[in-house]
Amino acid sequence: MRILFPAVLLLWIAATGPVAAQEPTPPLLIRDVTLIDGTDGPPRPHHDVMVRDGRIETVAPTGGFDAFEGRVIDGSDRFLIPGLVDAHVHLAGGRRAAAEQQLRWLLEGGVTSVRDMAGDARMLAGLQQSLITGEISGPRLDYVALLAGTAFMSDPRLQAATRGYAEGESPYMIPVNEDTDAGAVVRLAKGTGATGVKLYAALDPAQVEALTAAAHEVGLQVWAHSAVFPARPVEILEAGVDGVSHAPYVIWDAAEPTPDFTLRAVGDFQGVPPDGAAMDRVVDAMVRAGTVFDPTLFVFERQAEADDDTARARAAWGAAFTRRAHEAGVIIAAGTDNAGAPLAGAWPHVHEEMELLVERAGLSPLDALRAGTRGGAAALGDLAHRGTVEPGKLADLVLLSADPTLDIAHSTAIERVFQGGRVVR
Ligand SMILES: [Zn+2]
């Protein structure tokens, strides 16, 4: 037994990933609800969803649970969706107490999973552990170790996140140069508890390819900025990364890469049409590779609110490209690039990201909702356990009092939030 137990435990961790604390809870029945399950199917009225041991056990037309023993919640005139996923947050930029407050605010706002796209992994690992044990409450948390060319190592954000380490020596923000052993680097990254690596900046195509292959070999996801310089967007996609972030930066496939990666936000947004032949190449590469794309319209929209022509052009271009990508069948994930400070009375910003996907990028409300649920689970590489309301999946659910397929703003008509079958709001 002493020998077997750790092996079994490891298998369990590999099979499920991090899960929130599972105190025994009675079975739960959500009765007679309109189910918007995150799959390609249409909404289904009059359905029952039965949850046991934190997982969805049965989804069936109403009427099969007359003698149900457990907690029953009346779903009539209500709408059940999968828990929302913000596929792009940064939680560990300040104090732990602030991150804890933010996590609580996210969960109560319907966000049951987040992907943190770079920060102090020591803090993120601690937060993840506290979430799993139930010591604090918040979304399930996955995070990254960041790999970038040495040009990035002097960035003040990196220096803040790696305080206490000699420059370039943290295992979660790792400098990469032509002598780097890709296998050694991804094993370091794996040891931080990260779900994936983030390829950030100043990498050439050969480095992107080597790091991607090595990361996949040790079971890490690979997520990249859509332009990392000098590698071009299509070169990143063809290297087989699992996801790319930020719509406007793909414009660099149509231009000479700037030697200074910090200029990536200043593309030729007037000159390069987002639906022209050059960008078709990017879209085709995304479709061929099945890449998950988080355009992060929210953060560019916020930048555009400052009175700045470039920022406005960048936001509009990014939205137009996202429209084109969605029409071609690219998998979209809703990510904000900023979970934001918890504001009294404000909803988590992923709701606004879904609204922008509808208003600016032409998605239907149902497609935007999929981007905020199944798309996010795809971004995490965890469709096996999250993202849809189907038997066997984690019971992360949101009950709404208004139909989000009529108006995506109804995603905030939140009555209850369930995580692992427990009512958390
Ligand atoms: Zn980011």
PDB file of C-alpha atoms in Angstrom, residues 24-243:
ATOM      1  CA  PRO A  24     -18.877  15.811   1.021  1.00  0.00           C
ATOM      2  CA  THR A  25     -21.967  17.538  -0.306  1.00  0.00           C
ATOM      3  CA  PRO A  26     -25.377  15.952  -0.853  1.00  0.00           C
ATOM      4  CA  PRO A  27     -26.439  15.169  -4.406  1.00  0.00           C
ATOM      5  CA  LEU A  28     -27.964  18.132  -6.179  1.00  0.00           C
ATOM      6  CA  LEU A  29     -30.767  18.354  -8.700  1.00  0.00           C
ATOM      7  CA  ILE A  30     -31.419  21.435 -10.813  1.00  0.00           C
ATOM      8  CA  ARG A  31     -34.915  20.758 -12.068  1.00  0.00           C
ATOM      9  CA  ASP A  32     -36.710  21.968 -15.187  1.00  0.00           C
ATOM     10  CA  VAL A  33     -34.122  24.432 -16.404  1.00  0.00           C
ATOM     11  CA  THR A  34     -33.342  25.732 -19.897  1.00  0.00           C
ATOM     12  CA  LEU A  35     -29.952  24.263 -20.558  1.00  0.00           C
ATOM     13  CA  ILE A  36     -27.359  26.172 -22.580  1.00  0.00           C
ATOM     14  CA  ASP A  37     -24.703  23.528 -22.312  1.00  0.00           C
ATOM     15  CA  GLY A  38     -21.744  25.034 -24.184  1.00  0.00           C
ATOM     16  CA  THR A  39     -21.805  22.423 -26.958  1.00  0.00           C
ATOM     17  CA  ASP A  40     -22.828  23.140 -30.539  1.00  0.00           C
ATOM     18  CA  GLY A  41     -26.435  22.264 -29.789  1.00  0.00           C
ATOM     19  CA  PRO A  42     -29.244  24.809 -29.316  1.00  0.00           C
ATOM     20  CA  PRO A  43     -30.631  25.712 -25.855  1.00  0.00           C
ATOM     21  CA  ARG A  44     -32.786  22.898 -24.455  1.00  0.00           C
ATOM     22  CA  PRO A  45     -35.779  23.833 -22.290  1.00  0.00           C
ATOM     23  CA  HIS A  46     -37.181  21.594 -19.524  1.00  0.00           C
ATOM     24  CA  HIS A  47     -34.069  19.668 -18.555  1.00  0.00           C
ATOM     25  CA  ASP A  48     -32.835  18.242 -15.271  1.00  0.00           C
ATOM     26  CA  VAL A  49     -29.182  18.264 -14.285  1.00  0.00           C
ATOM     27  CA  MET A  50     -28.142  15.913 -11.475  1.00  0.00           C
ATOM     28  CA  VAL A  51     -24.835  16.368  -9.694  1.00  0.00           C
ATOM     29  CA  ARG A  52     -23.069  13.917  -7.403  1.00  0.00           C
ATOM     30  CA  ASP A  53     -19.598  14.054  -5.837  1.00  0.00           C
ATOM     31  CA  GLY A  54     -18.787  17.319  -7.552  1.00  0.00           C
ATOM     32  CA  ARG A  55     -19.495  16.056 -11.047  1.00  0.00           C
ATOM     33  CA  ILE A  56     -22.407  16.162 -13.430  1.00  0.00           C
ATOM     34  CA  GLU A  57     -23.923  12.691 -13.391  1.00  0.00           C
ATOM     35  CA  THR A  58     -27.074  12.992 -15.486  1.00  0.00           C
ATOM     36  CA  VAL A  59     -28.519  15.452 -17.992  1.00  0.00           C
ATOM     37  CA  ALA A  60     -32.033  14.497 -19.100  1.00  0.00           C
ATOM     38  CA  PRO A  61     -35.457  15.875 -20.026  1.00  0.00           C
ATOM     39  CA  THR A  62     -37.425  16.856 -16.917  1.00  0.00           C
ATOM     40  CA  GLY A  63     -39.425  14.134 -15.188  1.00  0.00           C
ATOM     41  CA  GLY A  64     -37.023  11.321 -14.347  1.00  0.00           C
ATOM     42  CA  PHE A  65     -36.225  12.356 -10.766  1.00  0.00           C
ATOM     43  CA  ASP A  66     -39.564  12.221  -8.932  1.00  0.00           C
ATOM     44  CA  ALA A  67     -38.110  10.412  -5.918  1.00  0.00           C
ATOM     45  CA  PHE A  68     -34.820  12.295  -5.761  1.00  0.00           C
ATOM     46  CA  GLU A  69     -33.098  12.454  -2.398  1.00  0.00           C
ATOM     47  CA  GLY A  70     -30.844  15.465  -2.045  1.00  0.00           C
ATOM     48  CA  ARG A  71     -30.965  19.177  -2.583  1.00  0.00           C
ATOM     49  CA  VAL A  72     -33.390  20.326  -5.287  1.00  0.00           C
ATOM     50  CA  ILE A  73     -33.181  23.714  -6.975  1.00  0.00           C
ATOM     51  CA  ASP A  74     -36.068  24.915  -9.114  1.00  0.00           C
ATOM     52  CA  GLY A  75     -34.751  25.878 -12.539  1.00  0.00           C
ATOM     53  CA  SER A  76     -38.044  26.820 -14.135  1.00  0.00           C
ATOM     54  CA  ASP A  77     -37.855  30.077 -16.103  1.00  0.00           C
ATOM     55  CA  ARG A  78     -34.099  30.008 -15.540  1.00  0.00           C
ATOM     56  CA  PHE A  79     -31.058  29.276 -17.704  1.00  0.00           C
ATOM     57  CA  LEU A  80     -28.135  27.056 -16.806  1.00  0.00           C
ATOM     58  CA  ILE A  81     -24.732  27.661 -18.410  1.00  0.00           C
ATOM     59  CA  PRO A  82     -21.264  26.206 -17.745  1.00  0.00           C
ATOM     60  CA  GLY A  83     -19.108  28.200 -15.334  1.00  0.00           C
ATOM     61  CA  LEU A  84     -17.325  31.059 -17.081  1.00  0.00           C
ATOM     62  CA  VAL A  85     -13.596  30.997 -17.811  1.00  0.00           C
ATOM     63  CA  ASP A  86     -11.426  34.089 -18.063  1.00  0.00           C
ATOM     64  CA  ALA A  87      -8.641  32.727 -20.255  1.00  0.00           C
ATOM     65  CA  HIS A  88      -6.265  35.625 -19.623  1.00  0.00           C
ATOM     66  CA  VAL A  89      -5.757  37.170 -16.211  1.00  0.00           C
ATOM     67  CA  HIS A  90      -2.822  38.444 -14.172  1.00  0.00           C
ATOM     68  CA  LEU A  91      -3.486  37.935 -10.481  1.00  0.00           C
ATOM     69  CA  ALA A  92      -0.037  37.999  -8.944  1.00  0.00           C
ATOM     70  CA  GLY A  93       1.063  41.553  -9.632  1.00  0.00           C
ATOM     71  CA  GLY A  94       0.569  42.897  -6.127  1.00  0.00           C
ATOM     72  CA  ARG A  95      -0.209  41.748  -2.622  1.00  0.00           C
ATOM     73  CA  ARG A  96      -1.641  38.327  -1.857  1.00  0.00           C
ATOM     74  CA  ALA A  97      -4.574  39.833   0.049  1.00  0.00           C
ATOM     75  CA  ALA A  98      -5.563  41.767  -3.085  1.00  0.00           C
ATOM     76  CA  ALA A  99      -5.383  38.604  -5.186  1.00  0.00           C
ATOM     77  CA  GLU A 100      -7.580  36.747  -2.690  1.00  0.00           C
ATOM     78  CA  GLN A 101     -10.180  39.507  -2.842  1.00  0.00           C
ATOM     79  CA  GLN A 102     -10.066  39.419  -6.628  1.00  0.00           C
ATOM     80  CA  LEU A 103     -10.518  35.642  -6.703  1.00  0.00           C
ATOM     81  CA  ARG A 104     -13.615  35.864  -4.496  1.00  0.00           C
ATOM     82  CA  TRP A 105     -15.063  38.587  -6.698  1.00  0.00           C
ATOM     83  CA  LEU A 106     -14.435  36.516  -9.842  1.00  0.00           C
ATOM     84  CA  LEU A 107     -16.135  33.414  -8.462  1.00  0.00           C
ATOM     85  CA  GLU A 108     -19.174  35.306  -7.214  1.00  0.00           C
ATOM     86  CA  GLY A 109     -19.403  36.848 -10.681  1.00  0.00           C
ATOM     87  CA  GLY A 110     -19.731  33.442 -12.320  1.00  0.00           C
ATOM     88  CA  VAL A 111     -16.064  32.840 -13.199  1.00  0.00           C
ATOM     89  CA  THR A 112     -15.230  29.300 -12.073  1.00  0.00           C
ATOM     90  CA  SER A 113     -11.838  28.974 -13.819  1.00  0.00           C
ATOM     91  CA  VAL A 114      -9.051  31.354 -14.776  1.00  0.00           C
ATOM     92  CA  ARG A 115      -5.811  31.040 -16.676  1.00  0.00           C
ATOM     93  CA  ASP A 116      -3.140  33.295 -15.247  1.00  0.00           C
ATOM     94  CA  MET A 117      -0.808  34.306 -18.060  1.00  0.00           C
ATOM     95  CA  ALA A 118       2.273  35.327 -16.057  1.00  0.00           C
ATOM     96  CA  GLY A 119       3.151  36.575 -12.648  1.00  0.00           C
ATOM     97  CA  ASP A 120       5.022  35.505  -9.543  1.00  0.00           C
ATOM     98  CA  ALA A 121       4.540  31.737  -9.712  1.00  0.00           C
ATOM     99  CA  ARG A 122       5.419  31.402  -6.031  1.00  0.00           C
ATOM    100  CA  MET A 123       2.306  33.387  -5.174  1.00  0.00           C
ATOM    101  CA  LEU A 124       0.209  31.620  -7.810  1.00  0.00           C
ATOM    102  CA  ALA A 125       1.206  28.183  -6.506  1.00  0.00           C
ATOM    103  CA  GLY A 126       0.270  29.263  -2.982  1.00  0.00           C
ATOM    104  CA  LEU A 127      -3.074  30.629  -4.121  1.00  0.00           C
ATOM    105  CA  GLN A 128      -3.790  27.465  -6.105  1.00  0.00           C
ATOM    106  CA  GLN A 129      -3.035  25.318  -3.072  1.00  0.00           C
ATOM    107  CA  SER A 130      -5.268  27.436  -0.818  1.00  0.00           C
ATOM    108  CA  LEU A 131      -8.074  27.223  -3.380  1.00  0.00           C
ATOM    109  CA  ILE A 132      -7.765  23.449  -3.604  1.00  0.00           C
ATOM    110  CA  THR A 133      -7.897  22.999   0.153  1.00  0.00           C
ATOM    111  CA  GLY A 134     -10.813  25.414   0.444  1.00  0.00           C
ATOM    112  CA  GLU A 135      -8.900  27.821   2.658  1.00  0.00           C
ATOM    113  CA  ILE A 136      -9.862  30.617   0.261  1.00  0.00           C
ATOM    114  CA  SER A 137     -12.594  30.785  -2.359  1.00  0.00           C
ATOM    115  CA  GLY A 138     -12.187  31.565  -6.027  1.00  0.00           C
ATOM    116  CA  PRO A 139     -12.007  30.090  -9.523  1.00  0.00           C
ATOM    117  CA  ARG A 140      -9.871  27.069 -10.282  1.00  0.00           C
ATOM    118  CA  LEU A 141      -6.482  28.532 -11.071  1.00  0.00           C
ATOM    119  CA  ASP A 142      -4.015  27.457 -13.749  1.00  0.00           C
ATOM    120  CA  TYR A 143      -0.861  29.462 -14.392  1.00  0.00           C
ATOM    121  CA  VAL A 144       2.220  29.640 -16.606  1.00  0.00           C
ATOM    122  CA  ALA A 145       5.967  29.762 -16.526  1.00  0.00           C
ATOM    123  CA  LEU A 146       7.193  32.380 -18.965  1.00  0.00           C
ATOM    124  CA  LEU A 147       9.971  31.834 -21.493  1.00  0.00           C
ATOM    125  CA  ALA A 148      11.428  34.781 -23.363  1.00  0.00           C
ATOM    126  CA  GLY A 149      14.536  36.026 -25.071  1.00  0.00           C
ATOM    127  CA  THR A 150      17.096  37.739 -22.887  1.00  0.00           C
ATOM    128  CA  ALA A 151      15.876  41.131 -24.186  1.00  0.00           C
ATOM    129  CA  PHE A 152      12.851  40.762 -21.900  1.00  0.00           C
ATOM    130  CA  MET A 153      14.827  40.117 -18.745  1.00  0.00           C
ATOM    131  CA  SER A 154      15.247  43.815 -17.927  1.00  0.00           C
ATOM    132  CA  ASP A 155      11.466  44.452 -18.019  1.00  0.00           C
ATOM    133  CA  PRO A 156      10.410  45.989 -14.683  1.00  0.00           C
ATOM    134  CA  ARG A 157       7.359  43.695 -14.423  1.00  0.00           C
ATOM    135  CA  LEU A 158       9.621  40.671 -14.639  1.00  0.00           C
ATOM    136  CA  GLN A 159      11.987  42.081 -12.054  1.00  0.00           C
ATOM    137  CA  ALA A 160       9.091  42.684  -9.656  1.00  0.00           C
ATOM    138  CA  ALA A 161       7.745  39.154 -10.127  1.00  0.00           C
ATOM    139  CA  THR A 162      11.110  37.490  -9.517  1.00  0.00           C
ATOM    140  CA  ARG A 163      12.336  39.494  -6.530  1.00  0.00           C
ATOM    141  CA  GLY A 164      14.677  37.394  -4.422  1.00  0.00           C
ATOM    142  CA  TYR A 165      16.213  35.575  -7.385  1.00  0.00           C
ATOM    143  CA  ALA A 166      19.410  36.595  -9.101  1.00  0.00           C
ATOM    144  CA  GLU A 167      18.581  37.991 -12.555  1.00  0.00           C
ATOM    145  CA  GLY A 168      17.365  35.296 -14.925  1.00  0.00           C
ATOM    146  CA  GLU A 169      17.482  32.510 -12.315  1.00  0.00           C
ATOM    147  CA  SER A 170      13.836  32.044 -11.378  1.00  0.00           C
ATOM    148  CA  PRO A 171      12.291  28.818 -12.714  1.00  0.00           C
ATOM    149  CA  TYR A 172       9.145  30.618 -13.901  1.00  0.00           C
ATOM    150  CA  MET A 173      10.539  33.537 -15.929  1.00  0.00           C
ATOM    151  CA  ILE A 174      13.345  31.947 -17.828  1.00  0.00           C
ATOM    152  CA  PRO A 175      15.672  33.646 -20.300  1.00  0.00           C
ATOM    153  CA  VAL A 176      16.232  31.783 -23.540  1.00  0.00           C
ATOM    154  CA  ASN A 177      19.153  32.298 -25.923  1.00  0.00           C
ATOM    155  CA  GLU A 178      20.792  30.344 -28.760  1.00  0.00           C
ATOM    156  CA  ASP A 179      22.626  28.071 -26.271  1.00  0.00           C
ATOM    157  CA  THR A 180      19.533  27.169 -24.244  1.00  0.00           C
ATOM    158  CA  ASP A 181      18.731  23.482 -23.766  1.00  0.00           C
ATOM    159  CA  ALA A 182      14.981  23.440 -24.455  1.00  0.00           C
ATOM    160  CA  GLY A 183      14.483  20.190 -22.534  1.00  0.00           C
ATOM    161  CA  ALA A 184      16.163  21.524 -19.405  1.00  0.00           C
ATOM    162  CA  VAL A 185      14.182  24.749 -19.503  1.00  0.00           C
ATOM    163  CA  VAL A 186      10.769  23.095 -19.763  1.00  0.00           C
ATOM    164  CA  ARG A 187      11.609  20.670 -16.939  1.00  0.00           C
ATOM    165  CA  LEU A 188      12.352  23.680 -14.737  1.00  0.00           C
ATOM    166  CA  ALA A 189       9.053  25.216 -15.807  1.00  0.00           C
ATOM    167  CA  LYS A 190       7.179  21.999 -15.082  1.00  0.00           C
ATOM    168  CA  GLY A 191       8.521  21.973 -11.538  1.00  0.00           C
ATOM    169  CA  THR A 192       6.774  25.256 -10.720  1.00  0.00           C
ATOM    170  CA  GLY A 193       3.381  23.535 -10.982  1.00  0.00           C
ATOM    171  CA  ALA A 194       2.499  25.518 -14.103  1.00  0.00           C
ATOM    172  CA  THR A 195      -0.037  24.079 -16.544  1.00  0.00           C
ATOM    173  CA  GLY A 196       1.736  25.600 -19.508  1.00  0.00           C
ATOM    174  CA  VAL A 197       4.570  27.744 -20.717  1.00  0.00           C
ATOM    175  CA  LYS A 198       4.017  31.166 -22.173  1.00  0.00           C
ATOM    176  CA  LEU A 199       6.269  32.145 -25.057  1.00  0.00           C
ATOM    177  CA  TYR A 200       6.468  35.863 -24.645  1.00  0.00           C
ATOM    178  CA  ALA A 201       9.068  37.786 -26.598  1.00  0.00           C
ATOM    179  CA  ALA A 202      12.362  37.865 -28.481  1.00  0.00           C
ATOM    180  CA  LEU A 203      12.353  34.291 -29.801  1.00  0.00           C
ATOM    181  CA  ASP A 204      13.193  33.143 -33.317  1.00  0.00           C
ATOM    182  CA  PRO A 205      11.243  30.449 -35.206  1.00  0.00           C
ATOM    183  CA  ALA A 206      13.739  27.686 -34.396  1.00  0.00           C
ATOM    184  CA  GLN A 207      13.542  28.499 -30.677  1.00  0.00           C
ATOM    185  CA  VAL A 208       9.730  28.565 -30.759  1.00  0.00           C
ATOM    186  CA  GLU A 209       9.729  25.180 -32.457  1.00  0.00           C
ATOM    187  CA  ALA A 210      12.235  23.574 -30.068  1.00  0.00           C
ATOM    188  CA  LEU A 211      10.553  24.927 -26.925  1.00  0.00           C
ATOM    189  CA  THR A 212       7.096  23.887 -28.127  1.00  0.00           C
ATOM    190  CA  ALA A 213       8.171  20.326 -28.858  1.00  0.00           C
ATOM    191  CA  ALA A 214      10.071  20.020 -25.565  1.00  0.00           C
ATOM    192  CA  ALA A 215       7.162  21.414 -23.530  1.00  0.00           C
ATOM    193  CA  HIS A 216       4.695  19.035 -25.124  1.00  0.00           C
ATOM    194  CA  GLU A 217       7.017  16.174 -24.315  1.00  0.00           C
ATOM    195  CA  VAL A 218       6.759  16.876 -20.571  1.00  0.00           C
ATOM    196  CA  GLY A 219       2.991  17.441 -20.735  1.00  0.00           C
ATOM    197  CA  LEU A 220       2.927  21.232 -20.645  1.00  0.00           C
ATOM    198  CA  GLN A 221       0.569  23.329 -22.715  1.00  0.00           C
ATOM    199  CA  VAL A 222       2.219  25.967 -24.930  1.00  0.00           C
ATOM    200  CA  TRP A 223       0.680  29.413 -25.092  1.00  0.00           C
ATOM    201  CA  ALA A 224       2.230  32.266 -27.043  1.00  0.00           C
ATOM    202  CA  HIS A 225       1.798  35.917 -27.674  1.00  0.00           C
ATOM    203  CA  SER A 226       0.567  36.124 -31.261  1.00  0.00           C
ATOM    204  CA  ALA A 227       3.839  37.915 -32.125  1.00  0.00           C
ATOM    205  CA  VAL A 228       7.030  37.198 -30.238  1.00  0.00           C
ATOM    206  CA  PHE A 229       9.666  38.638 -32.619  1.00  0.00           C
ATOM    207  CA  PRO A 230      11.600  37.760 -34.615  1.00  0.00           C
ATOM    208  CA  ALA A 231       9.277  34.745 -35.087  1.00  0.00           C
ATOM    209  CA  ARG A 232       6.263  35.707 -37.175  1.00  0.00           C
ATOM    210  CA  PRO A 233       2.677  34.839 -36.231  1.00  0.00           C
ATOM    211  CA  VAL A 234       2.350  32.096 -38.864  1.00  0.00           C
ATOM    212  CA  GLU A 235       5.689  30.612 -37.796  1.00  0.00           C
ATOM    213  CA  ILE A 236       4.444  30.448 -34.198  1.00  0.00           C
ATOM    214  CA  LEU A 237       1.211  28.763 -35.305  1.00  0.00           C
ATOM    215  CA  GLU A 238       3.046  26.277 -37.511  1.00  0.00           C
ATOM    216  CA  ALA A 239       5.328  25.372 -34.596  1.00  0.00           C
ATOM    217  CA  GLY A 240       2.235  23.809 -33.014  1.00  0.00           C
ATOM    218  CA  VAL A 241       1.545  26.080 -30.037  1.00  0.00           C
ATOM    219  CA  ASP A 242      -1.799  25.329 -28.371  1.00  0.00           C
ATOM    220  CA  GLY A 243      -2.980  28.894 -28.049  1.00  0.00           C
TER     221      GLY A 243
END
